[in-house]
Amino acid sequence: MAMDYEELIVAATQARENAYAPYSQFRTGAAVLSSDGSVHVGALVENLVFGAAMCAERVALFSAVSAGADRPEVIALVAPETAGERTFPCGSCLQVAIELGGPEMKIVAASADSPGFDISTVEELAPGIPRRKGLLR
Ligand code: ZN
């Protein structure tokens, strides 16, 4: 792999600096590595209307699609810990990830508060999540 996980975490950490999180202060950033080697970042963007907010992971995935990138292979999420545990993407983000990247897409979860990261796949984090065959980009 041309880009290692650490580099992707650095990109996500930089994106996290741009998070707009005045309500939760739960600043998150994400970076997607596509199969063509391109990297696309996203930051959490909150809104007074809660449902209008968008997770960093989906911002990054949508950015990759918008740029015409090939299939997303890895997404790194950098977030504060949740109740002392590493934070993983929410169900909606995993739903988007499996559609665009497939069940084997890697999820790299890094804490903004401590070193190290966990690697898993969409399938591992969300077994049985709805999917359609033949739609992988
Ligand atoms: Zn999410």
Short mmCIF file of N, CA, C and O and ligand atoms in Angstrom, two decimals:
data_model
loop_
_atom_site.label_atom_id
_atom_site.label_comp_id
_atom_site.label_asym_id
_atom_site.label_seq_id
_atom_site.Cartn_x
_atom_site.Cartn_y
_atom_site.Cartn_z
N MET A 1 0.86 -1.20 0.00
CA MET A 1 0.00 0.00 0.00
C MET A 1 0.89 1.24 0.00
O MET A 1 1.81 1.35 0.80
N ALA A 2 0.61 2.13 -0.91
CA ALA A 2 1.46 3.32 -1.06
C ALA A 2 1.41 4.18 0.20
O ALA A 2 2.41 4.74 0.63
N MET A 3 0.25 4.29 0.76
CA MET A 3 0.10 5.13 1.96
C MET A 3 -0.20 4.23 3.15
O MET A 3 -1.08 3.38 3.07
N ASP A 4 0.54 4.40 4.21
CA ASP A 4 0.26 3.55 5.35
C ASP A 4 -0.80 4.19 6.26
O ASP A 4 -1.21 5.32 6.06
N TYR A 5 -1.20 3.40 7.23
CA TYR A 5 -2.30 3.85 8.09
C TYR A 5 -1.93 5.11 8.86
O TYR A 5 -2.77 5.98 9.08
N GLU A 6 -0.67 5.19 9.26
CA GLU A 6 -0.24 6.36 10.03
C GLU A 6 -0.41 7.64 9.23
O GLU A 6 -0.84 8.67 9.75
N GLU A 7 -0.08 7.58 7.95
CA GLU A 7 -0.23 8.76 7.10
C GLU A 7 -1.70 9.15 6.96
O GLU A 7 -2.04 10.33 6.93
N LEU A 8 -2.55 8.14 6.85
CA LEU A 8 -3.98 8.42 6.74
C LEU A 8 -4.51 9.03 8.04
O LEU A 8 -5.36 9.93 8.01
N ILE A 9 -3.99 8.57 9.16
CA ILE A 9 -4.39 9.13 10.45
C ILE A 9 -3.93 10.59 10.56
O ILE A 9 -4.67 11.44 11.07
N VAL A 10 -2.76 10.89 10.04
CA VAL A 10 -2.28 12.28 10.03
C VAL A 10 -3.23 13.16 9.21
O VAL A 10 -3.61 14.26 9.64
N ALA A 11 -3.64 12.66 8.05
CA ALA A 11 -4.57 13.43 7.21
C ALA A 11 -5.90 13.65 7.93
O ALA A 11 -6.48 14.75 7.88
N ALA A 12 -6.38 12.61 8.62
CA ALA A 12 -7.64 12.74 9.36
C ALA A 12 -7.50 13.70 10.54
O ALA A 12 -8.42 14.45 10.85
N THR A 13 -6.34 13.67 11.16
CA THR A 13 -6.08 14.56 12.30
C THR A 13 -6.07 16.02 11.83
O THR A 13 -6.60 16.91 12.51
N GLN A 14 -5.48 16.25 10.67
CA GLN A 14 -5.47 17.61 10.12
C GLN A 14 -6.89 18.07 9.77
O GLN A 14 -7.26 19.21 10.04
N ALA A 15 -7.67 17.18 9.19
CA ALA A 15 -9.06 17.52 8.87
C ALA A 15 -9.85 17.82 10.14
O ALA A 15 -10.72 18.70 10.16
N ARG A 16 -9.53 17.09 11.19
CA ARG A 16 -10.23 17.27 12.47
C ARG A 16 -10.08 18.69 12.98
O ARG A 16 -10.98 19.21 13.66
N GLU A 17 -8.96 19.31 12.67
CA GLU A 17 -8.75 20.70 13.09
C GLU A 17 -9.82 21.62 12.53
O GLU A 17 -10.09 22.70 13.08
N ASN A 18 -10.43 21.23 11.43
CA ASN A 18 -11.45 22.07 10.78
C ASN A 18 -12.87 21.70 11.18
O ASN A 18 -13.83 22.28 10.66
N ALA A 19 -13.01 20.74 12.08
CA ALA A 19 -14.35 20.33 12.48
C ALA A 19 -15.15 21.52 13.02
O ALA A 19 -14.61 22.38 13.73
N TYR A 20 -16.42 21.52 12.67
CA TYR A 20 -17.33 22.55 13.18
C TYR A 20 -18.24 21.85 14.19
O TYR A 20 -19.21 21.17 13.82
N ALA A 21 -17.87 21.95 15.47
CA ALA A 21 -18.58 21.21 16.51
C ALA A 21 -18.88 22.09 17.71
O ALA A 21 -18.49 21.78 18.84
N PRO A 22 -19.59 23.23 17.50
CA PRO A 22 -19.84 24.14 18.61
C PRO A 22 -20.83 23.59 19.64
O PRO A 22 -20.88 24.09 20.76
N TYR A 23 -21.59 22.58 19.27
CA TYR A 23 -22.62 22.06 20.18
C TYR A 23 -22.08 20.92 21.03
O TYR A 23 -22.25 20.90 22.24
N SER A 24 -21.42 19.96 20.40
CA SER A 24 -20.93 18.79 21.14
C SER A 24 -19.48 18.91 21.58
O SER A 24 -19.07 18.21 22.51
N GLN A 25 -18.72 19.75 20.90
CA GLN A 25 -17.25 19.83 21.11
C GLN A 25 -16.59 18.49 20.80
O GLN A 25 -15.43 18.29 21.15
N PHE A 26 -17.30 17.59 20.17
CA PHE A 26 -16.78 16.25 19.84
C PHE A 26 -16.17 16.30 18.45
O PHE A 26 -16.77 15.91 17.45
N ARG A 27 -14.97 16.84 18.39
CA ARG A 27 -14.33 17.10 17.10
C ARG A 27 -13.80 15.82 16.48
O ARG A 27 -13.03 15.10 17.11
N THR A 28 -14.22 15.56 15.25
CA THR A 28 -13.76 14.37 14.55
C THR A 28 -13.29 14.73 13.15
O THR A 28 -13.74 15.70 12.55
N GLY A 29 -12.37 13.91 12.66
CA GLY A 29 -11.87 14.05 11.29
C GLY A 29 -11.71 12.68 10.68
O GLY A 29 -11.53 11.68 11.40
N ALA A 30 -11.78 12.62 9.37
CA ALA A 30 -11.66 11.34 8.68
C ALA A 30 -10.87 11.53 7.39
O ALA A 30 -10.80 12.64 6.85
N ALA A 31 -10.29 10.45 6.94
CA ALA A 31 -9.58 10.46 5.65
C ALA A 31 -9.80 9.13 4.96
O ALA A 31 -9.69 8.07 5.59
N VAL A 32 -10.15 9.20 3.69
CA VAL A 32 -10.41 8.02 2.87
C VAL A 32 -9.25 7.82 1.90
O VAL A 32 -8.81 8.78 1.26
N LEU A 33 -8.79 6.58 1.82
CA LEU A 33 -7.82 6.21 0.79
C LEU A 33 -8.56 5.41 -0.27
O LEU A 33 -9.17 4.37 0.03
N SER A 34 -8.53 5.90 -1.49
CA SER A 34 -9.20 5.21 -2.59
C SER A 34 -8.22 4.30 -3.31
O SER A 34 -7.00 4.45 -3.18
N SER A 35 -8.76 3.37 -4.09
CA SER A 35 -7.91 2.39 -4.77
C SER A 35 -6.99 3.02 -5.79
O SER A 35 -6.01 2.41 -6.21
N ASP A 36 -7.27 4.25 -6.20
CA ASP A 36 -6.36 4.94 -7.12
C ASP A 36 -5.26 5.70 -6.38
O ASP A 36 -4.46 6.41 -7.00
N GLY A 37 -5.23 5.56 -5.05
CA GLY A 37 -4.18 6.19 -4.26
C GLY A 37 -4.52 7.58 -3.77
O GLY A 37 -3.75 8.16 -3.00
N SER A 38 -5.65 8.11 -4.19
CA SER A 38 -6.01 9.46 -3.75
C SER A 38 -6.58 9.44 -2.34
O SER A 38 -7.15 8.44 -1.89
N VAL A 39 -6.41 10.56 -1.66
CA VAL A 39 -6.88 10.70 -0.28
C VAL A 39 -7.89 11.83 -0.22
O VAL A 39 -7.69 12.89 -0.83
N HIS A 40 -8.97 11.59 0.49
CA HIS A 40 -10.05 12.57 0.60
C HIS A 40 -10.43 12.71 2.06
O HIS A 40 -10.69 11.71 2.72
N VAL A 41 -10.47 13.94 2.53
CA VAL A 41 -10.69 14.16 3.96
C VAL A 41 -12.07 14.72 4.23
O VAL A 41 -12.76 15.24 3.34
N GLY A 42 -12.47 14.60 5.50
CA GLY A 42 -13.74 15.16 5.94
C GLY A 42 -13.65 15.53 7.41
O GLY A 42 -12.84 14.98 8.14
N ALA A 43 -14.45 16.48 7.80
CA ALA A 43 -14.55 16.88 9.20
C ALA A 43 -16.02 16.90 9.59
O ALA A 43 -16.89 17.15 8.75
N LEU A 44 -16.26 16.64 10.87
CA LEU A 44 -17.63 16.76 11.38
C LEU A 44 -18.13 18.19 11.17
O LEU A 44 -17.42 19.16 11.45
N VAL A 45 -19.37 18.32 10.69
CA VAL A 45 -20.00 19.63 10.55
C VAL A 45 -21.36 19.56 11.23
O VAL A 45 -22.26 18.87 10.75
N GLU A 46 -21.47 20.24 12.37
CA GLU A 46 -22.73 20.24 13.11
C GLU A 46 -23.63 21.40 12.65
O GLU A 46 -23.21 22.26 11.88
N ASN A 47 -24.85 21.36 13.15
CA ASN A 47 -25.82 22.40 12.82
C ASN A 47 -26.81 22.53 13.97
O ASN A 47 -27.07 21.56 14.69
N LEU A 48 -27.37 23.72 14.11
CA LEU A 48 -28.42 23.94 15.11
C LEU A 48 -29.53 22.91 14.95
O LEU A 48 -30.05 22.38 15.94
N VAL A 49 -29.89 22.61 13.71
CA VAL A 49 -30.85 21.54 13.43
C VAL A 49 -30.06 20.24 13.40
O VAL A 49 -29.28 19.98 12.49
N PHE A 50 -30.24 19.43 14.43
CA PHE A 50 -29.39 18.27 14.66
C PHE A 50 -29.25 17.38 13.43
O PHE A 50 -28.16 16.94 13.08
N GLY A 51 -30.36 17.12 12.78
CA GLY A 51 -30.35 16.21 11.63
C GLY A 51 -29.60 16.74 10.44
O GLY A 51 -29.32 15.99 9.50
N ALA A 52 -29.26 18.00 10.45
CA ALA A 52 -28.52 18.58 9.32
C ALA A 52 -27.02 18.41 9.47
O ALA A 52 -26.26 18.72 8.56
N ALA A 53 -26.59 17.89 10.63
CA ALA A 53 -25.16 17.67 10.83
C ALA A 53 -24.69 16.50 9.97
O ALA A 53 -25.49 15.67 9.53
N MET A 54 -23.39 16.43 9.73
CA MET A 54 -22.84 15.32 8.96
C MET A 54 -21.52 14.86 9.57
O MET A 54 -20.65 15.66 9.86
N CYS A 55 -21.43 13.53 9.75
CA CYS A 55 -20.22 12.93 10.31
C CYS A 55 -19.02 13.14 9.38
O CYS A 55 -19.16 13.16 8.16
N ALA A 56 -17.86 13.21 9.98
CA ALA A 56 -16.61 13.37 9.22
C ALA A 56 -16.42 12.24 8.21
O ALA A 56 -15.96 12.47 7.08
N GLU A 57 -16.78 11.01 8.60
CA GLU A 57 -16.56 9.87 7.71
C GLU A 57 -17.37 9.99 6.43
O GLU A 57 -16.89 9.72 5.33
N ARG A 58 -18.63 10.39 6.58
CA ARG A 58 -19.44 10.53 5.36
C ARG A 58 -19.02 11.73 4.54
O ARG A 58 -19.07 11.69 3.31
N VAL A 59 -18.58 12.80 5.19
CA VAL A 59 -18.05 13.93 4.42
C VAL A 59 -16.87 13.46 3.57
O VAL A 59 -16.78 13.78 2.38
N ALA A 60 -15.99 12.67 4.16
CA ALA A 60 -14.82 12.18 3.42
C ALA A 60 -15.23 11.24 2.29
O ALA A 60 -14.71 11.33 1.17
N LEU A 61 -16.17 10.35 2.56
CA LEU A 61 -16.63 9.41 1.52
C LEU A 61 -17.32 10.15 0.39
O LEU A 61 -17.10 9.87 -0.79
N PHE A 62 -18.15 11.11 0.74
CA PHE A 62 -18.85 11.87 -0.30
C PHE A 62 -17.87 12.73 -1.10
O PHE A 62 -18.05 12.95 -2.30
N SER A 63 -16.83 13.20 -0.42
CA SER A 63 -15.81 13.98 -1.11
C SER A 63 -15.07 13.11 -2.13
O SER A 63 -14.78 13.57 -3.25
N ALA A 64 -14.80 11.86 -1.74
CA ALA A 64 -14.13 10.94 -2.67
C ALA A 64 -15.00 10.69 -3.90
O ALA A 64 -14.51 10.71 -5.03
N VAL A 65 -16.28 10.48 -3.68
CA VAL A 65 -17.20 10.28 -4.81
C VAL A 65 -17.23 11.53 -5.68
O VAL A 65 -17.15 11.47 -6.91
N SER A 66 -17.32 12.67 -5.02
CA SER A 66 -17.43 13.93 -5.76
C SER A 66 -16.19 14.22 -6.61
O SER A 66 -16.29 14.87 -7.65
N ALA A 67 -15.04 13.72 -6.14
CA ALA A 67 -13.79 13.94 -6.87
C ALA A 67 -13.59 12.91 -7.98
O ALA A 67 -12.62 12.98 -8.73
N GLY A 68 -14.51 11.94 -8.08
CA GLY A 68 -14.38 10.92 -9.11
C GLY A 68 -13.36 9.85 -8.75
O GLY A 68 -12.86 9.16 -9.64
N ALA A 69 -13.06 9.71 -7.46
CA ALA A 69 -12.06 8.72 -7.03
C ALA A 69 -12.58 7.31 -7.23
O ALA A 69 -13.79 7.07 -7.27
N ASP A 70 -11.65 6.37 -7.33
CA ASP A 70 -12.02 4.96 -7.42
C ASP A 70 -12.49 4.47 -6.05
O ASP A 70 -12.56 5.24 -5.10
N ARG A 71 -12.76 3.20 -5.96
CA ARG A 71 -13.37 2.60 -4.77
C ARG A 71 -12.60 2.94 -3.48
O ARG A 71 -11.39 2.76 -3.42
N PRO A 72 -13.29 3.38 -2.45
CA PRO A 72 -12.64 3.61 -1.16
C PRO A 72 -12.18 2.28 -0.56
O PRO A 72 -12.95 1.32 -0.52
N GLU A 73 -10.94 2.23 -0.14
CA GLU A 73 -10.40 0.99 0.42
C GLU A 73 -10.22 1.07 1.93
O GLU A 73 -10.33 0.06 2.62
N VAL A 74 -9.89 2.26 2.40
CA VAL A 74 -9.62 2.44 3.83
C VAL A 74 -10.19 3.79 4.25
O VAL A 74 -10.12 4.77 3.50
N ILE A 75 -10.77 3.82 5.46
CA ILE A 75 -11.12 5.12 6.03
C ILE A 75 -10.55 5.17 7.44
O ILE A 75 -10.66 4.22 8.20
N ALA A 76 -9.89 6.28 7.73
CA ALA A 76 -9.37 6.50 9.08
C ALA A 76 -10.26 7.54 9.76
O ALA A 76 -10.62 8.55 9.15
N LEU A 77 -10.60 7.25 11.00
CA LEU A 77 -11.38 8.18 11.82
C LEU A 77 -10.55 8.56 13.02
O LEU A 77 -10.01 7.69 13.71
N VAL A 78 -10.42 9.85 13.25
CA VAL A 78 -9.76 10.35 14.46
C VAL A 78 -10.81 11.09 15.28
O VAL A 78 -11.41 12.06 14.79
N ALA A 79 -11.03 10.60 16.49
CA ALA A 79 -12.11 11.14 17.32
C ALA A 79 -11.73 11.06 18.79
O ALA A 79 -10.89 10.23 19.17
N PRO A 80 -12.37 11.87 19.62
CA PRO A 80 -12.19 11.68 21.06
C PRO A 80 -12.72 10.30 21.46
O PRO A 80 -13.52 9.70 20.73
N GLU A 81 -12.28 9.82 22.60
CA GLU A 81 -12.81 8.55 23.08
C GLU A 81 -14.25 8.73 23.56
O GLU A 81 -14.66 9.83 23.93
N THR A 82 -15.01 7.63 23.51
CA THR A 82 -16.38 7.63 23.98
C THR A 82 -16.44 6.77 25.23
O THR A 82 -16.22 5.56 25.16
N ALA A 83 -16.73 7.38 26.37
CA ALA A 83 -16.77 6.67 27.66
C ALA A 83 -15.50 5.85 27.86
O ALA A 83 -15.55 4.70 28.29
N GLY A 84 -14.36 6.45 27.53
CA GLY A 84 -13.09 5.78 27.76
C GLY A 84 -12.71 4.75 26.72
O GLY A 84 -11.68 4.10 26.85
N GLU A 85 -13.53 4.59 25.70
CA GLU A 85 -13.25 3.60 24.66
C GLU A 85 -13.03 4.29 23.32
O GLU A 85 -13.53 5.39 23.09
N ARG A 86 -12.32 3.60 22.44
CA ARG A 86 -12.11 4.14 21.11
C ARG A 86 -13.44 4.31 20.39
O ARG A 86 -14.34 3.49 20.55
N THR A 87 -13.54 5.37 19.63
CA THR A 87 -14.78 5.68 18.91
C THR A 87 -14.72 5.09 17.50
O THR A 87 -13.70 5.22 16.81
N PHE A 88 -15.82 4.46 17.10
CA PHE A 88 -15.91 3.87 15.77
C PHE A 88 -17.01 4.58 14.98
O PHE A 88 -17.86 5.25 15.57
N PRO A 89 -17.02 4.43 13.66
CA PRO A 89 -18.06 5.08 12.85
C PRO A 89 -19.46 4.64 13.25
O PRO A 89 -19.67 3.50 13.69
N CYS A 90 -20.43 5.52 13.08
CA CYS A 90 -21.82 5.20 13.40
C CYS A 90 -22.41 4.31 12.31
O CYS A 90 -21.81 4.08 11.25
N GLY A 91 -23.60 3.82 12.57
CA GLY A 91 -24.26 2.91 11.63
C GLY A 91 -24.50 3.52 10.27
O GLY A 91 -24.36 2.86 9.24
N SER A 92 -24.86 4.79 10.23
CA SER A 92 -25.11 5.43 8.93
C SER A 92 -23.82 5.51 8.12
O SER A 92 -23.83 5.31 6.90
N CYS A 93 -22.72 5.82 8.77
CA CYS A 93 -21.44 5.88 8.05
C CYS A 93 -21.02 4.50 7.56
O CYS A 93 -20.50 4.36 6.46
N LEU A 94 -21.25 3.47 8.39
CA LEU A 94 -20.93 2.12 7.95
C LEU A 94 -21.81 1.71 6.78
O LEU A 94 -21.36 1.00 5.87
N GLN A 95 -23.06 2.16 6.79
CA GLN A 95 -23.96 1.85 5.68
C GLN A 95 -23.44 2.45 4.38
O GLN A 95 -23.45 1.81 3.32
N VAL A 96 -22.98 3.68 4.43
CA VAL A 96 -22.41 4.33 3.24
C VAL A 96 -21.10 3.64 2.85
O VAL A 96 -20.84 3.39 1.67
N ALA A 97 -20.31 3.27 3.84
CA ALA A 97 -19.01 2.64 3.57
C ALA A 97 -19.18 1.31 2.86
O ALA A 97 -18.45 1.00 1.92
N ILE A 98 -20.16 0.51 3.28
CA ILE A 98 -20.30 -0.81 2.66
C ILE A 98 -20.82 -0.68 1.22
O ILE A 98 -20.47 -1.46 0.35
N GLU A 99 -21.61 0.34 0.97
CA GLU A 99 -22.11 0.52 -0.39
C GLU A 99 -21.00 0.98 -1.33
O GLU A 99 -20.90 0.53 -2.46
N LEU A 100 -20.16 1.88 -0.85
CA LEU A 100 -19.12 2.44 -1.71
C LEU A 100 -17.84 1.63 -1.70
O LEU A 100 -17.15 1.56 -2.72
N GLY A 101 -17.51 1.04 -0.55
CA GLY A 101 -16.23 0.37 -0.43
C GLY A 101 -16.31 -1.14 -0.32
O GLY A 101 -15.32 -1.82 -0.51
N GLY A 102 -17.49 -1.65 0.03
CA GLY A 102 -17.66 -3.09 0.18
C GLY A 102 -17.37 -3.56 1.59
O GLY A 102 -16.83 -2.82 2.41
N PRO A 103 -17.74 -4.81 1.88
CA PRO A 103 -17.63 -5.33 3.25
C PRO A 103 -16.20 -5.43 3.77
O PRO A 103 -15.98 -5.40 4.98
N GLU A 104 -15.23 -5.52 2.86
CA GLU A 104 -13.83 -5.66 3.29
C GLU A 104 -13.14 -4.32 3.46
O GLU A 104 -11.95 -4.28 3.80
N MET A 105 -13.85 -3.22 3.22
CA MET A 105 -13.25 -1.91 3.41
C MET A 105 -12.73 -1.80 4.83
O MET A 105 -13.42 -2.15 5.79
N LYS A 106 -11.52 -1.31 4.97
CA LYS A 106 -10.90 -1.23 6.29
C LYS A 106 -11.30 0.06 7.02
O LYS A 106 -11.38 1.13 6.42
N ILE A 107 -11.55 -0.11 8.31
CA ILE A 107 -11.87 1.01 9.18
C ILE A 107 -10.71 1.15 10.18
O ILE A 107 -10.46 0.23 10.95
N VAL A 108 -10.04 2.27 10.12
CA VAL A 108 -8.95 2.54 11.06
C VAL A 108 -9.47 3.56 12.07
O VAL A 108 -9.79 4.69 11.70
N ALA A 109 -9.58 3.14 13.30
CA ALA A 109 -10.11 4.01 14.35
C ALA A 109 -8.97 4.45 15.26
O ALA A 109 -8.32 3.61 15.89
N ALA A 110 -8.75 5.75 15.29
CA ALA A 110 -7.67 6.30 16.12
C ALA A 110 -8.26 7.27 17.12
O ALA A 110 -9.22 7.99 16.82
N SER A 111 -7.67 7.28 18.31
CA SER A 111 -8.14 8.19 19.34
C SER A 111 -7.38 9.49 19.27
O SER A 111 -6.17 9.51 19.04
N ALA A 112 -8.11 10.57 19.44
CA ALA A 112 -7.46 11.88 19.50
C ALA A 112 -6.79 12.08 20.85
O ALA A 112 -6.02 13.02 21.03
N ASP A 113 -7.05 11.19 21.80
CA ASP A 113 -6.59 11.36 23.18
C ASP A 113 -5.42 10.45 23.55
O ASP A 113 -4.80 10.64 24.59
N SER A 114 -5.17 9.42 22.75
CA SER A 114 -4.12 8.46 23.10
C SER A 114 -3.55 7.87 21.81
O SER A 114 -4.20 7.88 20.77
N PRO A 115 -2.34 7.34 21.89
CA PRO A 115 -1.71 6.78 20.69
C PRO A 115 -2.31 5.43 20.31
O PRO A 115 -3.04 4.82 21.09
N GLY A 116 -1.95 4.99 19.11
CA GLY A 116 -2.41 3.69 18.65
C GLY A 116 -3.70 3.77 17.88
O GLY A 116 -4.36 4.81 17.86
N PHE A 117 -4.05 2.67 17.24
CA PHE A 117 -5.30 2.63 16.47
C PHE A 117 -5.76 1.19 16.34
O PHE A 117 -4.98 0.26 16.53
N ASP A 118 -7.03 1.02 16.04
CA ASP A 118 -7.61 -0.30 15.80
C ASP A 118 -7.95 -0.41 14.32
O ASP A 118 -8.39 0.57 13.72
N ILE A 119 -7.78 -1.58 13.76
CA ILE A 119 -8.14 -1.82 12.36
C ILE A 119 -9.20 -2.91 12.33
O ILE A 119 -9.05 -3.96 12.96
N SER A 120 -10.28 -2.63 11.61
CA SER A 120 -11.31 -3.63 11.42
C SER A 120 -11.89 -3.41 10.02
O SER A 120 -11.40 -2.59 9.27
N THR A 121 -12.91 -4.18 9.70
CA THR A 121 -13.58 -3.99 8.41
C THR A 121 -15.03 -3.61 8.67
O THR A 121 -15.55 -3.77 9.78
N VAL A 122 -15.66 -3.12 7.64
CA VAL A 122 -17.08 -2.78 7.75
C VAL A 122 -17.86 -4.03 8.18
O VAL A 122 -18.72 -3.96 9.06
N GLU A 123 -17.54 -5.15 7.56
CA GLU A 123 -18.24 -6.40 7.85
C GLU A 123 -18.10 -6.77 9.33
O GLU A 123 -19.05 -7.22 9.96
N GLU A 124 -16.91 -6.57 9.87
CA GLU A 124 -16.67 -6.92 11.27
C GLU A 124 -17.45 -6.00 12.22
O GLU A 124 -17.96 -6.44 13.25
N LEU A 125 -17.52 -4.72 11.85
CA LEU A 125 -18.20 -3.76 12.73
C LEU A 125 -19.72 -3.83 12.60
O LEU A 125 -20.43 -3.49 13.55
N ALA A 126 -20.18 -4.23 11.42
CA ALA A 126 -21.62 -4.23 11.19
C ALA A 126 -22.02 -5.47 10.40
O ALA A 126 -22.45 -5.37 9.25
N PRO A 127 -21.91 -6.64 11.01
CA PRO A 127 -22.30 -7.86 10.28
C PRO A 127 -23.78 -7.83 9.95
O PRO A 127 -24.60 -7.43 10.75
N GLY A 128 -24.10 -8.21 8.74
CA GLY A 128 -25.50 -8.26 8.34
C GLY A 128 -26.06 -6.92 7.91
O GLY A 128 -27.26 -6.80 7.63
N ILE A 129 -25.24 -5.89 7.84
CA ILE A 129 -25.72 -4.58 7.42
C ILE A 129 -26.24 -4.68 5.98
O ILE A 129 -25.68 -5.42 5.18
N PRO A 130 -27.33 -3.99 5.68
CA PRO A 130 -27.89 -4.10 4.32
C PRO A 130 -26.88 -3.75 3.23
O PRO A 130 -26.11 -2.80 3.37
N ARG A 131 -26.89 -4.57 2.19
CA ARG A 131 -25.95 -4.34 1.08
C ARG A 131 -26.58 -4.83 -0.20
O ARG A 131 -27.48 -5.67 -0.18
N ARG A 132 -26.08 -4.31 -1.28
CA ARG A 132 -26.49 -4.81 -2.59
C ARG A 132 -25.25 -5.25 -3.33
O ARG A 132 -24.22 -4.61 -3.24
N LYS A 133 -25.38 -6.32 -4.07
CA LYS A 133 -24.25 -6.78 -4.87
C LYS A 133 -24.22 -6.01 -6.19
O LYS A 133 -25.25 -5.57 -6.67
N GLY A 134 -23.03 -5.84 -6.70
CA GLY A 134 -22.90 -5.26 -8.04
C GLY A 134 -22.86 -3.76 -8.09
O GLY A 134 -22.76 -3.19 -9.15
N LEU A 135 -22.88 -3.12 -6.94
CA LEU A 135 -22.87 -1.66 -6.95
C LEU A 135 -21.50 -1.09 -6.60
O LEU A 135 -21.33 0.11 -6.58
N LEU A 136 -20.54 -1.97 -6.31
CA LEU A 136 -19.24 -1.45 -5.91
C LEU A 136 -18.65 -0.65 -7.05
O LEU A 136 -18.63 -1.09 -8.19
N ARG A 137 -18.11 0.48 -6.71
CA ARG A 137 -17.57 1.36 -7.73
C ARG A 137 -16.25 0.82 -8.26
O ARG A 137 -15.54 0.15 -7.61
ZN ZN B 1 -21.33 8.62 11.28
#
